[in-house]
PDB file of C-alpha atoms in Angstrom:
ATOM      1  CA  GLY A   1     318.760  54.508 142.630  1.00 89.00           C
ATOM      2  CA  LYS A   2     318.404  58.099 143.710  1.00 93.00           C
ATOM      3  CA  SER A   3     315.699  60.141 141.988  1.00 96.00           C
ATOM      4  CA  GLY A   4     315.442  63.915 141.771  1.00 98.00           C
ATOM      5  CA  VAL A   5     317.930  66.520 140.557  1.00 98.00           C
ATOM      6  CA  HIS A   6     321.613  65.571 140.689  1.00 98.00           C
ATOM      7  CA  ALA A   7     324.815  67.099 139.349  1.00 98.00           C
ATOM      8  CA  ILE A   8     326.996  64.968 137.069  1.00 98.00           C
ATOM      9  CA  GLY A   9     330.187  65.646 135.175  1.00 97.00           C
ATOM     10  CA  THR A  10     333.024  67.882 136.280  1.00 96.00           C
ATOM     11  CA  ASN A  11     334.406  71.358 135.718  1.00 94.00           C
ATOM     12  CA  GLY A  12     337.952  70.065 135.841  1.00 85.00           C
ATOM     13  CA  GLY A  13     339.810  72.139 138.363  1.00 82.00           C
ATOM     14  CA  LYS A  14     343.130  70.819 139.621  1.00 83.00           C
ATOM     15  CA  THR A  15     342.521  67.197 138.644  1.00 85.00           C
ATOM     16  CA  PHE A  16     342.861  65.821 135.113  1.00 85.00           C
ATOM     17  CA  CYS A  17     339.768  65.115 133.064  1.00 88.00           C
ATOM     18  CA  PHE A  18     338.860  64.772 129.409  1.00 88.00           C
ATOM     19  CA  ASP A  19     336.811  67.524 127.804  1.00 90.00           C
ATOM     20  CA  ASN A  20     333.835  65.196 127.293  1.00 93.00           C
ATOM     21  CA  GLU A  21     333.399  64.991 131.085  1.00 94.00           C
ATOM     22  CA  THR A  22     332.632  68.722 131.214  1.00 94.00           C
ATOM     23  CA  PRO A  23     330.835  70.827 132.204  1.00 96.00           C
ATOM     24  CA  ARG A  24     329.215  69.805 135.461  1.00 97.00           C
ATOM     25  CA  HIS A  25     325.451  70.121 135.084  1.00 98.00           C
ATOM     26  CA  ASP A  26     322.163  69.074 136.649  1.00 98.00           C
ATOM     27  CA  VAL A  27     320.073  66.123 135.496  1.00 98.00           C
ATOM     28  CA  LEU A  28     316.627  64.985 136.609  1.00 98.00           C
ATOM     29  CA  LEU A  29     316.358  61.289 137.432  1.00 98.00           C
ATOM     30  CA  GLN A  30     313.010  59.558 137.652  1.00 98.00           C
ATOM     31  CA  PRO A  31     312.459  56.881 140.338  1.00 98.00           C
ATOM     32  CA  HIS A  32     314.425  53.780 139.383  1.00 98.00           C
ATOM     33  CA  ALA A  33     316.402  50.834 140.690  1.00 97.00           C
ATOM     34  CA  ILE A  34     319.919  49.937 139.568  1.00 97.00           C
ATOM     35  CA  ALA A  35     321.629  46.608 140.194  1.00 96.00           C
ATOM     36  CA  ASP A  36     324.488  46.420 142.691  1.00 93.00           C
ATOM     37  CA  ARG A  37     326.495  44.027 140.486  1.00 93.00           C
ATOM     38  CA  LEU A  38     327.227  43.072 136.912  1.00 95.00           C
ATOM     39  CA  ILE A  39     325.489  40.336 134.922  1.00 97.00           C
ATOM     40  CA  THR A  40     327.451  37.078 135.091  1.00 96.00           C
ATOM     41  CA  ASN A  41     328.492  34.519 132.511  1.00 98.00           C
ATOM     42  CA  GLY A  42     326.057  32.062 134.056  1.00 98.00           C
ATOM     43  CA  GLU A  43     323.130  34.436 133.686  1.00 99.00           C
ATOM     44  CA  TYR A  44     324.081  35.271 130.125  1.00 99.00           C
ATOM     45  CA  ARG A  45     324.476  31.584 129.285  1.00 99.00           C
ATOM     46  CA  ASP A  46     320.864  31.077 130.385  1.00 99.00           C
ATOM     47  CA  PHE A  47     319.917  33.815 127.916  1.00 99.00           C
ATOM     48  CA  VAL A  48     321.785  32.039 125.113  1.00 99.00           C
ATOM     49  CA  GLN A  49     320.407  28.606 125.982  1.00 99.00           C
ATOM     50  CA  ASN A  50     316.903  30.057 126.079  1.00 99.00           C
ATOM     51  CA  GLY A  51     317.208  30.708 122.337  1.00 99.00           C
ATOM     52  CA  ALA A  52     317.494  34.475 122.602  1.00 99.00           C
ATOM     53  CA  TYR A  53     319.659  34.740 119.489  1.00 99.00           C
ATOM     54  CA  THR A  54     316.764  33.337 117.460  1.00 99.00           C
ATOM     55  CA  GLU A  55     314.022  35.534 118.972  1.00 99.00           C
ATOM     56  CA  SER A  56     313.706  38.689 116.876  1.00 99.00           C
ATOM     57  CA  GLN A  57     311.261  40.333 119.288  1.00 99.00           C
ATOM     58  CA  LEU A  58     314.027  40.708 121.889  1.00 99.00           C
ATOM     59  CA  TRP A  59     316.238  42.776 119.608  1.00 99.00           C
ATOM     60  CA  LEU A  60     316.385  46.299 118.284  1.00 99.00           C
ATOM     61  CA  SER A  61     315.989  46.316 114.509  1.00 99.00           C
ATOM     62  CA  ASP A  62     319.649  47.162 113.902  1.00 99.00           C
ATOM     63  CA  GLY A  63     320.635  44.605 116.520  1.00 99.00           C
ATOM     64  CA  TRP A  64     318.686  41.830 114.828  1.00 99.00           C
ATOM     65  CA  ALA A  65     320.294  42.795 111.530  1.00 99.00           C
ATOM     66  CA  ALA A  66     323.730  42.547 113.175  1.00 99.00           C
ATOM     67  CA  VAL A  67     322.915  39.123 114.652  1.00 99.00           C
ATOM     68  CA  ASN A  68     322.078  37.822 111.194  1.00 99.00           C
ATOM     69  CA  GLN A  69     324.836  39.646 109.334  1.00 98.00           C
ATOM     70  CA  HIS A  70     327.617  38.497 111.671  1.00 98.00           C
ATOM     71  CA  GLY A  71     326.152  35.159 112.696  1.00 98.00           C
ATOM     72  CA  TRP A  72     326.236  36.002 116.396  1.00 99.00           C
ATOM     73  CA  GLN A  73     325.148  33.116 118.613  1.00 99.00           C
ATOM     74  CA  ARG A  74     327.031  33.826 121.857  1.00 99.00           C
ATOM     75  CA  PRO A  75     329.561  36.309 123.292  1.00 99.00           C
ATOM     76  CA  LEU A  76     332.825  36.827 121.467  1.00 98.00           C
ATOM     77  CA  TYR A  77     335.435  34.225 122.537  1.00 98.00           C
ATOM     78  CA  TRP A  78     332.955  31.664 123.945  1.00 98.00           C
ATOM     79  CA  ASN A  79     333.100  28.222 122.372  1.00 98.00           C
ATOM     80  CA  GLU A  80     330.071  26.617 120.778  1.00 98.00           C
ATOM     81  CA  ALA A  81     329.456  24.353 123.778  1.00 98.00           C
ATOM     82  CA  LEU A  82     329.285  27.452 126.034  1.00 99.00           C
ATOM     83  CA  ASP A  83     331.706  25.957 128.547  1.00 98.00           C
ATOM     84  CA  THR A  84     335.051  27.581 127.684  1.00 98.00           C
ATOM     85  CA  GLU A  85     336.251  30.985 126.523  1.00 97.00           C
ATOM     86  CA  PHE A  86     339.440  32.285 124.968  1.00 96.00           C
ATOM     87  CA  THR A  87     341.273  34.667 127.317  1.00 90.00           C
ATOM     88  CA  LEU A  88     344.600  36.477 127.499  1.00 85.00           C
ATOM     89  CA  GLY A  89     345.816  33.336 129.257  1.00 88.00           C
ATOM     90  CA  GLY A  90     344.548  30.981 126.573  1.00 94.00           C
ATOM     91  CA  THR A  91     341.389  28.860 126.511  1.00 97.00           C
ATOM     92  CA  ARG A  92     339.893  28.416 129.972  1.00 96.00           C
ATOM     93  CA  GLU A  93     336.799  26.924 131.525  1.00 98.00           C
ATOM     94  CA  LEU A  94     333.966  29.446 131.568  1.00 98.00           C
ATOM     95  CA  ASP A  95     333.666  30.976 135.037  1.00 96.00           C
ATOM     96  CA  ILE A  96     329.906  31.244 135.451  1.00 97.00           C
ATOM     97  CA  ASN A  97     330.285  33.684 138.352  1.00 94.00           C
ATOM     98  CA  ALA A  98     332.505  36.157 136.503  1.00 93.00           C
ATOM     99  CA  PRO A  99     330.955  39.140 134.699  1.00 94.00           C
ATOM    100  CA  VAL A 100     329.987  38.463 131.103  1.00 97.00           C
ATOM    101  CA  THR A 101     332.146  40.449 128.680  1.00 97.00           C
ATOM    102  CA  HIS A 102     332.750  41.021 124.977  1.00 98.00           C
ATOM    103  CA  ILE A 103     329.118  41.641 124.111  1.00 99.00           C
ATOM    104  CA  SER A 104     327.724  44.425 121.957  1.00 99.00           C
ATOM    105  CA  TYR A 105     325.254  47.099 122.984  1.00 99.00           C
ATOM    106  CA  TYR A 106     322.641  45.218 121.002  1.00 99.00           C
ATOM    107  CA  GLU A 107     323.270  42.052 123.013  1.00 99.00           C
ATOM    108  CA  ALA A 108     323.239  43.933 126.310  1.00 99.00           C
ATOM    109  CA  ASP A 109     319.967  45.620 125.377  1.00 99.00           C
ATOM    110  CA  ALA A 110     318.393  42.318 124.304  1.00 99.00           C
ATOM    111  CA  PHE A 111     319.472  40.634 127.538  1.00 99.00           C
ATOM    112  CA  ALA A 112     317.951  43.454 129.573  1.00 99.00           C
ATOM    113  CA  ARG A 113     314.677  43.129 127.680  1.00 99.00           C
ATOM    114  CA  TRP A 114     314.710  39.334 128.161  1.00 99.00           C
ATOM    115  CA  ALA A 115     315.259  39.884 131.895  1.00 99.00           C
ATOM    116  CA  GLY A 116     312.330  42.310 132.133  1.00 99.00           C
ATOM    117  CA  ALA A 117     314.644  45.233 132.785  1.00 99.00           C
ATOM    118  CA  ARG A 118     316.643  47.846 130.870  1.00 99.00           C
ATOM    119  CA  LEU A 119     320.116  49.342 130.737  1.00 99.00           C
ATOM    120  CA  PRO A 120     320.797  52.304 133.036  1.00 99.00           C
ATOM    121  CA  SER A 121     321.314  55.762 131.609  1.00 99.00           C
ATOM    122  CA  GLU A 122     324.794  57.152 132.081  1.00 98.00           C
ATOM    123  CA  ALA A 123     323.410  59.708 134.548  1.00 98.00           C
ATOM    124  CA  GLU A 124     321.809  56.942 136.633  1.00 98.00           C
ATOM    125  CA  TRP A 125     325.095  55.045 136.539  1.00 98.00           C
ATOM    126  CA  GLU A 126     327.200  58.038 137.605  1.00 98.00           C
ATOM    127  CA  VAL A 127     324.939  59.026 140.492  1.00 97.00           C
ATOM    128  CA  ALA A 128     324.887  55.435 141.772  1.00 96.00           C
ATOM    129  CA  SER A 129     328.653  55.060 141.395  1.00 95.00           C
ATOM    130  CA  LEU A 130     329.314  58.122 143.556  1.00 92.00           C
ATOM    131  CA  GLU A 131     328.204  56.074 146.562  1.00 89.00           C
ATOM    132  CA  ALA A 132     330.817  53.391 145.812  1.00 85.00           C
ATOM    133  CA  ASP A 133     334.512  53.489 146.561  1.00 81.00           C
ATOM    134  CA  CYS A 134     336.709  53.608 143.485  1.00 81.00           C
ATOM    135  CA  ARG A 135     337.895  50.065 144.023  1.00 77.00           C
ATOM    136  CA  GLY A 136     337.923  47.227 141.545  1.00 76.00           C
ATOM    137  CA  ASN A 137     339.985  45.004 139.326  1.00 76.00           C
ATOM    138  CA  PHE A 138     342.433  47.388 137.671  1.00 74.00           C
ATOM    139  CA  MET A 139     345.133  46.777 135.079  1.00 70.00           C
ATOM    140  CA  ASP A 140     347.717  47.950 137.614  1.00 71.00           C
ATOM    141  CA  ASP A 141     346.858  44.963 139.816  1.00 68.00           C
ATOM    142  CA  ALA A 142     348.136  42.551 137.124  1.00 62.00           C
ATOM    143  CA  TYR A 143     344.958  40.452 137.107  1.00 60.00           C
ATOM    144  CA  TRP A 144     343.608  40.906 133.611  1.00 55.00           C
ATOM    145  CA  GLN A 145     340.317  39.148 134.005  1.00 65.00           C
ATOM    146  CA  PRO A 146     336.940  40.390 135.310  1.00 69.00           C
ATOM    147  CA  ARG A 147     336.022  39.278 138.824  1.00 67.00           C
ATOM    148  CA  SER A 148     332.670  38.899 140.522  1.00 67.00           C
ATOM    149  CA  GLY A 149     331.658  40.993 143.515  1.00 65.00           C
ATOM    150  CA  LYS A 150     329.233  43.498 144.964  1.00 66.00           C
ATOM    151  CA  GLY A 151     329.165  46.963 143.451  1.00 76.00           C
ATOM    152  CA  GLN A 152     331.657  46.538 140.613  1.00 86.00           C
ATOM    153  CA  PHE A 153     331.212  50.066 139.326  1.00 93.00           C
ATOM    154  CA  PHE A 154     334.925  50.441 138.581  1.00 92.00           C
ATOM    155  CA  GLY A 155     337.322  48.121 136.807  1.00 86.00           C
ATOM    156  CA  ASP A 156     336.288  44.600 135.749  1.00 88.00           C
ATOM    157  CA  CYS A 157     334.443  45.596 132.554  1.00 93.00           C
ATOM    158  CA  TRP A 158     333.081  48.579 130.714  1.00 97.00           C
ATOM    159  CA  GLU A 159     329.322  48.843 131.153  1.00 98.00           C
ATOM    160  CA  TRP A 160     326.975  49.678 128.328  1.00 99.00           C
ATOM    161  CA  THR A 161     324.493  52.423 129.136  1.00 99.00           C
ATOM    162  CA  ALA A 162     321.295  53.377 127.355  1.00 99.00           C
ATOM    163  CA  SER A 163     322.727  56.829 126.584  1.00 99.00           C
ATOM    164  CA  PRO A 164     323.975  57.891 123.156  1.00 98.00           C
ATOM    165  CA  TYR A 165     327.425  59.454 123.275  1.00 96.00           C
ATOM    166  CA  ALA A 166     326.720  63.171 123.010  1.00 95.00           C
ATOM    167  CA  ALA A 167     327.994  66.488 124.320  1.00 94.00           C
ATOM    168  CA  TYR A 168     326.911  67.717 127.722  1.00 96.00           C
ATOM    169  CA  PRO A 169     324.984  71.024 127.800  1.00 96.00           C
ATOM    170  CA  GLY A 170     327.527  73.825 127.432  1.00 94.00           C
ATOM    171  CA  PHE A 171     330.299  71.523 126.175  1.00 92.00           C
ATOM    172  CA  LYS A 172     333.268  73.298 124.602  1.00 87.00           C
ATOM    173  CA  PRO A 173     335.970  71.167 122.963  1.00 79.00           C
ATOM    174  CA  LEU A 174     339.586  71.927 123.740  1.00 75.00           C
ATOM    175  CA  SER A 175     341.470  74.038 121.235  1.00 78.00           C
ATOM    176  CA  GLY A 176     343.808  72.544 118.672  1.00 74.00           C
ATOM    177  CA  SER A 177     344.313  68.859 118.047  1.00 70.00           C
ATOM    178  CA  LEU A 178     343.230  67.964 121.595  1.00 65.00           C
ATOM    179  CA  GLY A 179     339.749  69.135 120.678  1.00 67.00           C
ATOM    180  CA  GLU A 180     339.497  66.329 118.141  1.00 64.00           C
ATOM    181  CA  TYR A 181     339.928  63.590 120.747  1.00 67.00           C
ATOM    182  CA  ASN A 182     336.279  63.387 121.762  1.00 72.00           C
ATOM    183  CA  GLY A 183     333.985  65.871 120.054  1.00 74.00           C
ATOM    184  CA  LYS A 184     334.206  64.544 116.518  1.00 80.00           C
ATOM    185  CA  PHE A 185     333.186  61.062 117.681  1.00 85.00           C
ATOM    186  CA  MET A 186     329.880  62.224 119.156  1.00 88.00           C
ATOM    187  CA  CYS A 187     327.758  60.511 116.512  1.00 91.00           C
ATOM    188  CA  ASN A 188     326.143  57.061 116.336  1.00 96.00           C
ATOM    189  CA  GLN A 189     327.985  55.693 119.371  1.00 97.00           C
ATOM    190  CA  MET A 190     326.830  54.644 122.847  1.00 98.00           C
ATOM    191  CA  THR A 191     328.332  55.714 126.153  1.00 98.00           C
ATOM    192  CA  VAL A 192     330.069  53.141 128.333  1.00 98.00           C
ATOM    193  CA  ARG A 193     331.100  53.650 131.938  1.00 98.00           C
ATOM    194  CA  GLY A 194     333.291  52.217 134.660  1.00 95.00           C
ATOM    195  CA  GLY A 195     336.536  51.228 132.962  1.00 93.00           C
ATOM    196  CA  SER A 196     337.733  47.644 132.656  1.00 91.00           C
ATOM    197  CA  CYS A 197     340.397  45.309 133.971  1.00 88.00           C
ATOM    198  CA  VAL A 198     342.717  46.619 131.238  1.00 88.00           C
ATOM    199  CA  THR A 199     342.066  50.308 131.934  1.00 87.00           C
ATOM    200  CA  ALA A 200     344.757  52.207 133.821  1.00 85.00           C
ATOM    201  CA  ARG A 201     343.721  53.042 137.386  1.00 86.00           C
ATOM    202  CA  ASP A 202     344.423  56.767 136.973  1.00 85.00           C
ATOM    203  CA  HIS A 203     341.840  56.942 134.180  1.00 86.00           C
ATOM    204  CA  ILE A 204     339.008  55.490 136.229  1.00 90.00           C
ATOM    205  CA  ARG A 205     336.612  57.803 138.064  1.00 94.00           C
ATOM    206  CA  ALA A 206     332.870  58.346 138.330  1.00 95.00           C
ATOM    207  CA  THR A 207     332.796  61.022 135.611  1.00 97.00           C
ATOM    208  CA  TYR A 208     334.932  59.149 133.055  1.00 95.00           C
ATOM    209  CA  ARG A 209     333.071  58.563 129.778  1.00 95.00           C
ATOM    210  CA  SER A 210     334.064  56.331 126.920  1.00 94.00           C
ATOM    211  CA  PHE A 211     332.164  55.270 123.829  1.00 96.00           C
ATOM    212  CA  PHE A 212     331.795  52.472 121.316  1.00 97.00           C
ATOM    213  CA  TYR A 213     329.681  51.756 118.276  1.00 97.00           C
ATOM    214  CA  PRO A 214     326.695  49.612 119.284  1.00 98.00           C
ATOM    215  CA  ASP A 215     327.981  46.558 117.399  1.00 98.00           C
ATOM    216  CA  SER A 216     331.386  46.642 119.153  1.00 98.00           C
ATOM    217  CA  ARG A 217     332.191  43.523 121.183  1.00 98.00           C
ATOM    218  CA  TRP A 218     335.787  44.059 122.293  1.00 88.00           C
ATOM    219  CA  GLN A 219     337.558  45.640 125.302  1.00 86.00           C
ATOM    220  CA  TYR A 220     335.656  43.824 128.051  1.00 94.00           C
ATOM    221  CA  LEU A 221     332.192  45.237 127.395  1.00 98.00           C
ATOM    222  CA  GLY A 222     329.500  44.055 129.846  1.00 98.00           C
ATOM    223  CA  LEU A 223     326.338  45.255 131.563  1.00 98.00           C
ATOM    224  CA  ARG A 224     324.288  45.788 134.681  1.00 98.00           C
ATOM    225  CA  LEU A 225     320.507  46.104 134.813  1.00 98.00           C
ATOM    226  CA  ALA A 226     318.157  48.895 135.832  1.00 98.00           C
ATOM    227  CA  ARG A 227     314.390  49.211 136.160  1.00 98.00           C
ATOM    228  CA  ASP A 228     311.862  52.000 136.466  1.00 98.00           C
ATOM    229  CA  SER A 229     310.321  52.189 139.934  1.00 93.00           C
TER     230      SER A 229
END
C-alpha cells in the first residue's frame, strides 16, 4: 500500500454522498501492504479446522466472550461438516474459492491474527481502492453471491476494517432528520467498506462508509488482510 500523506473522504460537490463521507481530509499512512483480494471460504475453513474457535489467545476479549455466549464454531450459514452453506438460492455446496462472508469483526480480527496479519484501516483501504476500477459483483447484475477475483474492492462483500466508526475531523451532520442518519450511530461500531453483492451500484464508491456492531454477522461481511511493512 501507499505510505505518506493522502487525502480521503469527499467534500460532496455535484455528486451525491452521505454526510459521514465528509469532509475530505489528510491522513498519514505508515508503510504497509494490503492484499489484492478477499479471504476465501477455503482459507477460512482451514482456520476453523485448525481449532481457532477453541483458541482464546487468537481472540479479542469481547470476541472470545461472544464466541462462548453465542456458541460460534463457523461462519453463519455454514453446516457443521463445513461443506455446504445456506444461500439465497437454498443450501449449496461450499465454494472454497468464493470470498468468505457472514463473519463478525471479531472473527475477521481473529483470522487476521491467526494468519500473522491484521485488518486494514479504513484509510488504507480507501487509498488502495482508488487505484482500482469501480467494478465488481453488484446487486444490479442479478448475481447475488460473492465471486472470487483480483482486486475485489467493490461489490462481493463488505470488508471489515480495523477502524472504529467515528466522525472525520471537521464533520458536521446535516440539519434536520437527515442529520440523524449517521452521526448518532458513531459509537461502539466498526467501519466496513466496499459494498456487497446486495448493495445498489449507485451507492458504491471509494469514499462510501458503512458500519456494524463488531458481533454482527449478516449482510455479506468478509475481510482482506494487511500487514505493516
